[in-house]
């Protein structure tokens, strides 16, 4: 096959700017061939190189006494005591999921699971954070059904419980949905596997499924805006097989236990190219690959196609030569491919051979650690205008508007399609608050949550970034877990636009400040840029996935509000309605500033909750919808009526931060009041539990009627 000539059009089609191509010419001193152009395109695109974000990612707090491994590896690793570690990460599969919803979402789940078990951890939990367009947009229904079916189809078949997540709807996602997948696993703290190659002349081994043409150019596609050529991008979406991945998990963990592995790397974005280059670069070595030895499921594949294929369920490993027979036997047993496809070399070279012909010979380090890095121009987001007056309306009518909307109705229609009980260690299933999974064979448990409020970030990126971290912190605290660390999935529009880059910078500043103040470092993550269609960007959506630890399940706060309980709010209430759910769902408005986040108060109130959890029966953080929505959800969970004392819209629906709604008995409420005074925490009574109605602001409605609206709305919109 004759390779195409390198033209300006071909260079542009590979996502390379003219100055970047000029840089390639300087590095190699000649014109690249077609395969080499594809390799540079894969390694230098935004998805793999983080060229627009590296400068700012370095400012995030990533260390702490609990951190075993921070950003830079396949996933972050946190010490949870007793020689155990939790390994976790969140990553996007946005562009593929918009083009091909089922496979895009399914392979997003598969990829994040591989990121976890390539570190030597057995996956124990998954989450997802999904953002779609409006319910009446012609593509939304197809996306909702396809994405949710893809997540469930892959995760359920693989056998990992989905224990939490988010689903939101906004017109800003009409042309670009977001699918952020999270996975966590357990490993021995002294048996973590890393990707840096070591040793010269060591065999480079291909593991797993065969290579096909699916996903060729996927990473480059994920680093570009959408336009009217979107349907032409369908072949760049990968195809997943969860049953093969389950076998790959078992084979890899068995292989790791054998002592044969020097280093191992998931083949994710940019496939064989990125995995080989990253292993070599981290180890300061070169890599030579012989593509004739790569297991292939299609005939006549070219070097370009094999190097850029993103076929799923594949790993690349550097193997101890003496253990080849042992390793091969393990993979044969699990009916998976095992092939020596190359070796490590001392020179800084990435050499690709196919049909006894050198198809690429490039300086390896220039592909990875010396990829372009930009300090893109940015402008701060201007201060939000003052909030216009918010009319008083019947609070029950306002609540009905919230709980009947796609954004605040029950998500049972979604999570009932996910298996959340597989492995039999799920303690708190999806629905309300953080998911909790016991650490098998111990008294410990891990809590997981995913949070961001994009309208806050758009109005005020710094405060919105803080709030995403603070809400994740509160969701962990509300179930009695001590927050440990976080992963971020930073979804934004085109960073070449100064206002979009300003959103990114502001959000990073807020996230960094909150993570530092709350001792919750960022240990892994993903950046997804160019989430735009025809120049229209998504809402800035920096999703925070967070993990907390319960030393004992006795510390779990998971009770239900009961007749006779007192309702308390911990934290200060002033009635902030700017950018609130009330404005969005009742008045179709998005004005005012995001609520300010007092990080010192967040920490103080959270510490108070954890220190006094023995006196708390039920607890929920106050966020979207304020006290009114939190009280309704607590009432539904306990199937009992609630009466709230607050009367004004601001007190009922305000979204002041740093607050928790607590249900407890009268005598324990008195003890909490004393403890709050000693801790310098504002704690006040806001209502009573009892009856079969929800009462607030002089209005009331039967809880059963409200629950029907809440439970039926998602299906009414999308079933």
XYZ file of C-alpha atoms in Angstrom:
719
model
C 0.000 0.000 0.000
C 1.348 3.389 -1.010
C 1.387 5.844 1.867
C -0.223 9.233 1.221
C 1.942 12.263 0.637
C 2.404 14.588 3.610
C 0.423 17.701 2.692
C -0.775 20.682 4.739
C -4.288 19.218 4.542
C -3.132 15.845 5.900
C -1.190 17.558 8.696
C -4.276 19.569 9.665
C -6.435 16.436 9.539
C -4.099 14.957 12.157
C -4.789 17.871 14.504
C -1.320 19.384 14.173
C -0.872 23.139 13.809
C 1.702 24.445 11.282
C 4.078 25.515 14.074
C 3.803 22.064 15.671
C 4.651 20.424 12.354
C 7.621 22.782 12.021
C 8.724 21.618 15.455
C 8.549 18.006 14.273
C 10.778 18.855 11.302
C 13.300 20.436 13.696
C 13.271 17.392 15.993
C 13.794 14.696 13.353
C 15.593 16.766 10.723
C 13.433 15.471 7.888
C 9.840 15.053 6.785
C 8.004 12.332 8.718
C 6.385 9.483 6.861
C 2.664 8.728 7.220
C 3.082 6.370 10.212
C 5.396 8.816 11.977
C 2.932 11.646 11.385
C 0.216 9.507 12.989
C 2.452 8.763 15.989
C 3.237 12.455 16.548
C -0.449 13.305 16.120
C -1.443 10.729 18.732
C 1.178 11.750 21.281
C 0.896 15.509 20.813
C -2.883 15.833 20.810
C -4.611 17.404 23.796
C -6.031 14.104 25.038
C -2.594 12.494 25.493
C -0.191 15.395 26.045
C -2.246 17.809 28.200
C -0.425 20.555 26.326
C -2.918 23.293 27.287
C -3.389 22.202 30.885
C -0.036 20.930 32.233
C 1.032 24.368 33.426
C -2.054 24.645 35.635
C -2.338 21.017 36.718
C 1.076 21.356 38.376
C -0.427 23.874 40.818
C -2.828 21.339 42.353
C -2.005 19.774 45.751
C -1.126 16.133 45.034
C 0.734 14.925 48.119
C 0.000 13.982 51.710
C 0.867 11.308 54.250
C -1.919 9.129 52.822
C -0.673 9.352 49.209
C 1.293 6.378 47.861
C 1.120 7.469 44.209
C -0.157 10.749 42.847
C -0.805 11.917 39.269
C 1.292 10.550 36.420
C 0.474 6.865 36.614
C -2.595 5.007 35.374
C -4.421 5.785 38.643
C -3.814 7.326 42.067
C -3.031 5.189 45.105
C -4.002 5.996 48.717
C -3.013 4.179 51.913
C -6.037 2.983 53.921
C -4.067 1.224 56.666
C -3.456 -2.425 57.498
C -1.174 -2.777 54.468
C -4.011 -1.968 52.069
C -4.457 0.720 49.428
C -7.331 2.078 47.360
C -6.522 2.778 43.703
C -8.851 5.104 41.777
C -9.304 7.450 38.853
C -11.953 9.233 36.798
C -11.712 9.723 33.039
C -13.888 11.023 30.218
C -15.287 9.331 27.140
C -17.269 12.327 25.949
C -16.707 12.559 22.215
C -17.050 8.794 21.527
C -20.265 8.657 23.564
C -21.882 11.438 21.550
C -21.007 9.722 18.274
C -21.865 6.148 19.324
C -23.560 6.239 22.749
C -23.565 2.549 23.693
C -19.993 1.675 22.710
C -18.646 5.089 23.693
C -19.950 4.727 27.236
C -19.164 1.003 27.488
C -15.530 1.440 26.474
C -15.245 4.393 28.847
C -16.104 1.986 31.660
C -13.711 -0.629 30.290
C -10.861 1.851 30.010
C -11.171 3.158 33.545
C -11.339 -0.381 34.943
C -8.078 -1.219 33.138
C -6.461 1.912 34.579
C -7.194 0.493 38.032
C -6.247 -3.149 37.594
C -3.081 -2.353 35.652
C -1.846 -0.965 39.001
C -2.442 -4.380 40.616
C -5.823 -3.563 42.178
C -9.028 -5.583 41.974
C -11.913 -3.209 41.070
C -14.539 -2.923 43.823
C -16.641 0.087 42.783
C -17.620 2.237 39.819
C -19.420 5.553 39.385
C -20.335 7.768 36.463
C -21.116 11.445 35.980
C -23.318 12.150 32.963
C -24.322 15.457 31.368
C -26.926 15.596 28.594
C -28.808 18.260 26.660
C -32.387 19.300 27.306
C -35.112 16.655 27.437
C -36.791 18.017 24.307
C -33.635 18.057 22.150
C -33.976 15.445 19.366
C -30.744 13.643 20.291
C -31.065 13.577 24.092
C -33.348 10.544 24.358
C -31.064 8.433 22.151
C -28.003 9.519 24.138
C -29.613 8.833 27.524
C -30.711 5.337 26.525
C -27.483 4.445 24.716
C -25.087 5.760 27.350
C -26.902 4.225 30.314
C -27.266 0.885 28.510
C -23.553 0.962 27.620
C -22.480 1.656 31.194
C -24.746 -1.057 32.570
C -23.950 -3.529 29.824
C -20.201 -3.320 30.402
C -20.062 -2.870 34.176
C -22.685 -5.518 34.930
C -21.031 -8.115 32.687
C -17.568 -7.350 34.055
C -18.876 -7.651 37.595
C -18.226 -4.372 39.395
C -20.901 -2.562 41.450
C -21.921 0.907 40.282
C -22.472 2.725 43.577
C -22.966 6.386 42.710
C -22.832 9.202 40.217
C -24.640 12.152 38.707
C -27.026 12.865 35.825
C -27.707 16.430 34.699
C -29.449 18.140 31.797
C -28.752 21.557 30.284
C -29.015 23.046 26.820
C -25.253 23.655 26.864
C -24.756 19.882 26.414
C -27.139 19.585 23.439
C -24.243 19.154 21.017
C -21.736 17.475 23.306
C -22.732 15.122 26.119
C -20.301 14.272 28.922
C -19.609 10.720 30.071
C -17.153 10.643 32.990
C -16.351 7.171 34.335
C -14.834 6.427 37.760
C -13.411 3.182 39.096
C -11.755 2.177 42.370
C -9.943 -0.988 43.376
C -8.177 -2.567 46.334
C -4.536 -3.618 46.373
C -1.798 -4.488 48.833
C 0.078 -1.279 49.546
C 3.425 -2.991 48.931
C 2.334 -4.608 45.654
C 1.515 -1.671 43.386
C 2.556 -2.007 39.745
C 3.899 0.928 37.745
C 4.415 1.676 34.064
C 8.093 2.740 33.922
C 10.129 0.257 31.894
C 13.509 -0.833 33.268
C 16.369 -2.930 31.990
C 17.833 -3.066 28.475
C 16.911 -5.922 26.176
C 13.816 -6.806 28.168
C 10.923 -8.318 26.199
C 7.937 -6.060 25.494
C 4.821 -8.217 25.626
C 1.369 -7.677 24.159
C -1.472 -9.041 26.319
C -5.215 -9.455 25.884
C -7.491 -9.118 22.867
C -6.462 -8.872 19.213
C -5.927 -5.568 17.421
C -8.481 -4.363 14.887
C -9.228 -1.137 13.072
C -11.738 0.160 15.643
C -10.792 3.402 17.314
C -8.029 4.369 14.858
C -7.435 8.061 15.493
C -9.740 8.158 18.503
C -7.451 10.276 20.689
C -7.031 12.864 17.932
C -10.811 12.953 17.404
C -11.275 13.532 21.141
C -9.042 16.600 20.907
C -11.145 18.496 18.377
C -14.447 20.337 18.282
C -17.466 18.791 16.581
C -19.035 20.181 13.422
C -21.325 18.893 10.647
C -18.844 16.115 9.777
C -19.590 14.320 13.060
C -21.044 11.194 11.433
C -17.768 10.652 9.569
C -16.068 10.163 12.951
C -18.100 7.059 13.868
C -15.282 4.587 12.903
C -13.021 6.244 15.498
C -15.169 4.831 18.331
C -13.879 1.664 19.994
C -15.853 -1.549 20.513
C -15.745 -3.204 23.945
C -16.060 -6.772 25.224
C -16.559 -6.943 29.010
C -16.178 -10.724 29.158
C -12.717 -10.505 27.576
C -11.854 -7.719 30.018
C -12.917 -9.873 32.972
C -10.529 -12.598 31.774
C -7.830 -9.972 31.250
C -8.292 -8.789 34.854
C -7.902 -12.282 36.266
C -4.931 -13.079 34.017
C -3.144 -9.817 34.891
C -3.625 -10.250 38.652
C -2.387 -13.837 38.411
C 0.578 -12.701 36.329
C 1.422 -9.964 38.828
C 1.353 -12.478 41.681
C 3.833 -14.657 39.775
C 6.589 -12.024 39.945
C 6.999 -11.867 36.156
C 6.036 -8.214 35.651
C 8.651 -5.455 35.454
C 6.179 -2.799 34.301
C 2.702 -2.760 32.803
C 0.570 -0.207 30.985
C -3.025 -0.184 29.779
C -3.503 0.359 26.043
C -6.017 3.186 26.144
C -5.973 6.406 24.122
C -3.624 6.089 21.122
C -3.283 2.383 21.855
C 0.066 0.744 21.197
C 1.720 4.103 20.501
C 0.933 5.819 23.799
C 1.451 2.751 25.997
C 4.874 1.954 24.509
C 6.075 5.560 24.509
C 4.982 6.215 28.096
C 6.632 3.035 29.379
C 9.884 3.866 27.621
C 9.922 7.543 28.535
C 9.233 6.960 32.238
C 12.063 4.432 32.337
C 14.491 6.526 30.285
C 14.657 3.820 27.622
C 13.899 3.313 23.957
C 11.445 0.781 22.560
C 11.610 -1.330 19.402
C 8.365 -2.941 18.200
C 7.945 -5.599 15.489
C 4.362 -5.244 14.335
C 4.311 -8.570 12.476
C 4.082 -10.187 15.932
C 1.059 -8.131 17.057
C -2.089 -10.340 17.289
C -4.514 -9.020 14.674
C -8.171 -9.751 14.048
C -8.270 -8.067 10.635
C -6.183 -8.739 7.548
C -3.739 -6.427 5.797
C -3.494 -3.945 8.654
C -0.901 -1.243 8.088
C 1.672 -0.024 10.586
C -0.296 3.222 10.858
C -3.495 1.359 11.730
C -1.826 -0.936 14.264
C -0.034 1.907 16.029
C -3.174 4.073 16.287
C -5.832 1.408 16.852
C -7.709 1.780 20.132
C -9.065 -1.771 20.195
C -10.071 -2.536 23.753
C -9.012 -5.069 26.412
C -5.281 -4.834 25.692
C -2.187 -4.332 27.874
C 1.507 -3.837 27.208
C 4.076 -5.256 29.625
C 7.816 -5.429 30.138
C 8.528 -8.977 31.278
C 11.306 -10.694 33.195
C 12.814 -12.914 30.443
C 13.197 -15.908 32.734
C 9.450 -15.876 33.421
C 8.250 -15.986 29.817
C 6.972 -19.572 29.969
C 5.105 -18.948 33.240
C 3.526 -15.773 31.886
C 2.544 -17.328 28.578
C 0.906 -20.268 30.339
C -1.267 -17.929 32.420
C -2.592 -16.127 29.355
C -3.129 -19.332 27.398
C -5.169 -20.615 30.361
C -7.366 -17.523 30.230
C -7.714 -17.806 26.428
C -6.010 -14.475 25.767
C -3.286 -13.449 23.366
C 0.286 -13.302 24.637
C 2.938 -12.152 22.192
C 6.456 -10.749 22.475
C 6.259 -7.764 20.136
C 9.499 -5.952 20.897
C 12.214 -5.084 23.368
C 13.629 -2.228 25.396
C 16.720 -0.575 23.908
C 19.273 1.802 25.453
C 18.955 4.508 22.785
C 16.328 7.256 22.937
C 14.492 5.821 19.944
C 11.039 4.547 19.085
C 11.577 2.062 16.270
C 8.642 0.427 14.466
C 9.287 -2.473 12.101
C 6.648 -4.047 9.857
C 7.344 -6.538 7.050
C 11.093 -6.194 7.640
C 10.766 -2.482 6.877
C 11.385 0.339 9.329
C 8.082 2.206 9.419
C 9.090 4.717 12.085
C 12.306 5.764 13.784
C 11.767 8.658 16.147
C 13.362 10.086 19.325
C 11.079 8.556 21.972
C 11.457 11.204 24.673
C 10.411 13.949 22.247
C 7.087 12.188 21.776
C 6.102 12.218 25.443
C 7.846 14.333 28.021
C 8.894 16.947 25.449
C 5.537 17.307 23.743
C 4.414 20.919 23.237
C 3.303 22.804 26.311
C 1.299 25.999 26.024
C 0.675 28.922 28.314
C -2.523 29.871 26.571
C -3.878 33.404 26.905
C -6.749 33.643 29.341
C -9.069 36.245 30.743
C -10.819 36.009 34.111
C -14.555 35.437 34.057
C -16.135 38.842 34.789
C -17.996 39.200 38.098
C -21.591 38.053 37.898
C -24.170 40.854 37.932
C -26.235 41.334 41.053
C -29.184 39.002 41.497
C -32.511 40.467 40.429
C -35.309 40.064 42.989
C -36.747 36.565 43.258
C -40.547 36.515 43.578
C -42.145 34.650 46.431
C -44.141 31.673 45.175
C -45.889 28.845 46.947
C -42.979 26.744 48.272
C -44.787 23.454 47.596
C -45.334 24.493 43.971
C -41.640 25.395 43.742
C -40.657 22.030 45.212
C -42.906 20.222 42.736
C -41.150 22.019 39.881
C -37.767 20.827 41.195
C -38.677 17.206 41.890
C -40.549 16.907 38.594
C -37.578 18.165 36.565
C -35.008 15.808 34.954
C -32.309 17.378 37.134
C -33.839 16.732 40.559
C -36.230 13.810 40.186
C -35.354 10.289 41.326
C -32.535 8.628 39.389
C -33.847 5.115 40.096
C -34.667 4.637 36.382
C -30.943 5.046 35.719
C -29.249 3.176 38.530
C -31.668 0.261 38.490
C -30.043 -0.633 35.173
C -26.710 -0.975 36.965
C -25.777 -3.902 39.185
C -24.857 -2.285 42.497
C -24.812 -5.452 44.627
C -22.360 -7.648 42.687
C -19.424 -8.731 44.924
C -21.864 -8.463 47.878
C -19.930 -5.707 49.653
C -22.143 -2.693 48.838
C -23.415 -1.128 52.070
C -25.065 2.029 50.700
C -26.398 1.733 47.150
C -26.985 4.594 44.686
C -29.861 6.935 45.311
C -29.127 9.470 48.019
C -25.648 10.518 49.082
C -22.333 8.743 48.762
C -22.035 5.060 47.909
C -20.350 2.868 50.533
C -18.546 -0.443 49.952
C -17.051 -2.553 52.736
C -13.398 -3.524 52.513
C -13.890 -7.265 52.296
C -12.603 -9.241 55.252
C -12.175 -6.156 57.473
C -14.332 -3.841 59.577
C -13.509 -0.932 57.241
C -15.506 0.601 54.410
C -14.857 3.081 51.600
C -17.226 5.857 50.543
C -17.392 7.258 47.008
C -19.007 10.371 45.543
C -18.927 12.505 42.397
C -19.848 16.196 42.406
C -19.839 19.489 40.511
C -22.366 22.274 39.913
C -21.540 23.578 36.414
C -23.746 26.678 36.593
C -21.711 27.824 39.613
C -18.468 27.287 37.689
C -19.717 29.292 34.725
C -20.794 32.207 36.923
C -17.688 32.136 39.103
C -15.025 29.551 38.172
C -12.991 30.010 41.365
C -15.920 29.608 43.768
C -17.441 26.919 41.545
C -14.189 24.954 41.638
C -14.074 25.269 45.422
C -17.703 24.215 45.687
C -17.212 21.035 43.649
C -14.517 19.886 46.077
C -16.453 21.064 49.139
C -19.633 19.254 48.100
C -17.692 16.038 47.509
C -16.123 16.478 50.955
C -19.562 16.992 52.522
C -21.096 13.967 50.806
C -18.377 11.766 52.299
C -18.709 13.349 55.746
C -22.508 12.968 55.646
C -22.169 9.151 55.665
C -19.559 9.282 58.439
C -16.485 8.831 56.207
C -13.190 10.671 56.648
C -12.324 12.228 53.249
C -9.008 10.924 51.912
C -8.330 12.148 48.375
C -9.886 13.069 45.053
C -9.636 12.588 41.315
C -10.742 15.260 38.852
C -12.283 15.129 35.395
C -11.944 18.613 33.937
C -14.442 19.074 31.076
C -14.248 22.400 29.224
C -14.641 23.930 25.773
C -11.950 25.175 23.380
C -8.858 26.314 25.359
C -7.733 28.472 22.437
C -10.516 30.898 23.407
C -9.234 33.130 26.239
C -12.597 33.156 28.031
C -12.743 29.329 28.061
C -9.136 29.115 29.227
C -10.079 31.626 31.924
C -12.817 29.282 33.136
C -10.278 26.463 33.301
C -7.692 28.504 35.190
C -10.259 29.835 37.679
C -11.667 26.378 38.348
C -8.178 24.961 38.923
C -7.452 27.788 41.372
C -10.644 27.032 43.295
C -10.100 23.261 43.254
C -6.524 23.690 44.442
C -7.503 26.003 47.285
C -10.250 23.655 48.484
C -8.155 20.488 48.230
C -5.370 22.147 50.227
C -7.723 23.496 52.901
C -9.563 20.185 53.289
C -6.503 17.901 53.082
C -8.036 16.101 50.117
C -5.259 15.989 47.466
C -5.850 15.290 43.778
C -4.085 11.990 43.021
C -5.295 11.257 39.498
C -7.517 12.688 36.828
C -8.229 13.617 33.245
C -8.645 16.767 31.184
C -11.222 16.850 28.391
C -11.078 19.994 26.264
C -12.668 21.048 22.968
C -16.132 20.016 24.175
C -17.818 22.289 21.653
C -20.100 21.887 18.662
C -20.231 24.581 15.995
C -18.489 26.933 18.406
C -20.948 26.403 21.282
C -19.160 25.241 24.434
C -20.505 23.079 27.221
C -20.864 24.490 30.708
C -17.480 24.264 32.432
C -17.774 20.938 34.259
C -14.815 20.059 36.507
C -16.162 16.848 38.050
C -14.649 15.820 41.386
C -14.630 12.147 42.340
C -13.729 11.661 45.996
C -12.979 8.748 48.308
C -13.412 8.550 52.085
C -12.663 5.923 54.718
C -14.738 4.517 57.553
C -12.428 2.765 60.017
C -15.435 0.761 61.156
C -18.937 0.289 59.814
C -20.042 1.310 63.310
C -19.133 4.860 62.200
C -21.589 4.784 59.278
C -24.357 7.413 59.293
C -27.111 5.675 57.377
C -30.260 5.812 59.471
C -33.615 7.220 58.419
C -35.622 10.105 59.819
C -38.337 8.767 62.131
C -41.508 10.091 63.697
C -40.584 12.363 66.612
C -37.125 13.250 65.361
C -35.826 16.817 65.436
C -34.328 18.383 62.294
C -31.210 20.515 62.695
C -29.037 22.422 60.247
C -25.318 22.628 60.985
C -23.668 25.625 59.323
C -24.681 29.198 58.630
C -27.754 30.054 56.512
C -28.125 33.467 54.883
C -30.347 32.453 51.955
C -28.137 32.625 48.829
C -30.328 32.269 45.722
C -27.857 33.283 43.007
C -27.392 30.488 40.404
C -29.733 28.291 42.445
C -31.789 25.314 41.349
C -34.878 27.341 42.262
C -33.949 30.015 39.720
C -33.150 27.446 37.039
C -36.174 25.164 37.377
C -38.924 27.523 38.549
C -37.984 30.806 36.871
C -35.787 29.604 33.983
C -33.082 32.005 35.160
C -29.327 31.705 35.605
C -28.331 34.966 37.232
C -26.480 36.160 40.295
C -23.188 34.907 41.659
C -22.310 31.392 42.776
C -22.534 30.898 46.552
C -19.266 31.710 48.336
C -17.383 28.813 49.914
C -15.831 29.414 53.350
C -13.252 26.621 53.442
C -12.406 27.131 57.094
C -16.091 26.767 57.974
C -16.407 23.704 55.718
C -13.611 22.025 57.606
C -14.934 23.029 61.022
C -18.500 21.887 60.378
C -17.350 18.649 58.733
C -15.115 17.864 61.691
C -18.072 18.496 64.012
C -20.228 15.979 62.093
C -17.536 13.292 62.197
C -16.757 13.869 65.864
C -20.426 13.576 66.868
C -21.786 10.996 64.423
C -22.901 8.735 67.287
C -25.681 11.251 67.998
C -26.779 11.610 64.346
C -29.387 9.253 62.883
C -29.660 10.668 59.352
C -27.530 13.295 57.643
C -27.488 15.004 54.261
C -25.378 17.816 52.901
C -27.314 20.873 51.708
C -26.581 21.759 48.091
C -28.885 22.111 45.062
C -32.410 22.997 46.161
C -31.266 23.940 49.645
C -33.142 22.926 52.768
C -36.419 22.255 50.948
C -35.044 19.621 48.576
C -32.833 17.997 51.235
C -35.773 17.741 53.650
C -37.998 16.237 50.946
C -35.359 13.616 50.087
C -34.939 12.772 53.775
C -38.708 12.449 54.122
C -38.947 10.108 51.104
C -36.037 7.985 52.351
C -37.760 7.545 55.721
C -41.307 7.483 54.320
C -42.379 9.992 56.944
C -43.700 13.552 56.910
C -41.628 16.619 57.773
C -42.560 20.113 58.913
C -40.085 22.944 58.304
C -40.139 26.178 60.262
C -38.539 28.345 57.551
C -41.009 30.438 55.571
C -39.141 32.508 52.976
C -37.919 31.271 49.596
C -34.372 32.238 50.524
C -34.368 30.232 53.753
C -36.013 27.221 52.107
C -34.266 27.125 48.737
C -31.069 29.096 49.358
C -27.879 27.222 48.511
C -25.472 28.465 51.175
C -22.501 26.144 51.415
C -20.978 24.291 54.360
C -24.310 22.998 55.705
C -25.781 19.649 56.735
C -29.344 18.598 57.534
C -29.446 16.297 60.572
C -32.261 14.146 61.945
C -31.946 12.902 65.512
C -33.907 12.327 68.696
C -34.678 15.214 71.041
C -32.179 14.213 73.737
C -29.387 13.715 71.202
C -30.256 17.068 69.641
C -29.576 18.705 72.999
C -26.197 16.955 73.218
C -25.372 18.110 69.673
C -26.268 21.706 70.603
C -23.786 21.622 73.470
C -21.084 20.077 71.285
C -21.712 22.635 68.524
C -21.253 25.485 70.970
C -17.932 24.033 72.088
C -16.809 23.543 68.448
C -17.823 27.033 67.314
C -20.387 25.585 64.872
C -23.775 27.173 64.170
C -26.503 24.595 64.810
C -30.193 25.432 64.848
C -33.507 23.615 64.812
C -35.350 23.831 61.478
C -38.225 21.406 61.832
C -39.842 18.233 63.091
C -40.417 14.762 61.688
C -43.880 13.206 61.755
C -47.163 12.719 59.950
C -47.595 11.954 56.270
C -47.215 15.409 54.683
C -44.452 17.843 53.836
C -45.139 21.256 55.362
C -43.219 24.459 54.747
C -43.906 28.144 54.425
C -47.577 27.733 55.360
C -48.202 25.181 52.597
C -48.439 21.420 52.696
C -48.793 18.433 50.394
C -49.136 14.705 51.050
C -45.722 13.056 50.946
C -47.179 10.248 48.821
C -48.219 12.763 46.135
C -44.778 14.395 46.088
C -43.053 11.009 46.041
C -45.103 9.954 42.986
C -43.982 13.064 41.117
C -40.351 12.506 42.120
C -40.283 8.790 41.311
C -42.140 9.015 38.039
C -40.550 12.052 36.408
C -37.439 10.474 34.858
C -39.401 7.681 33.250
C -42.016 10.165 32.062
C -39.306 12.174 30.332
C -37.216 9.335 28.896
C -38.674 5.832 29.345
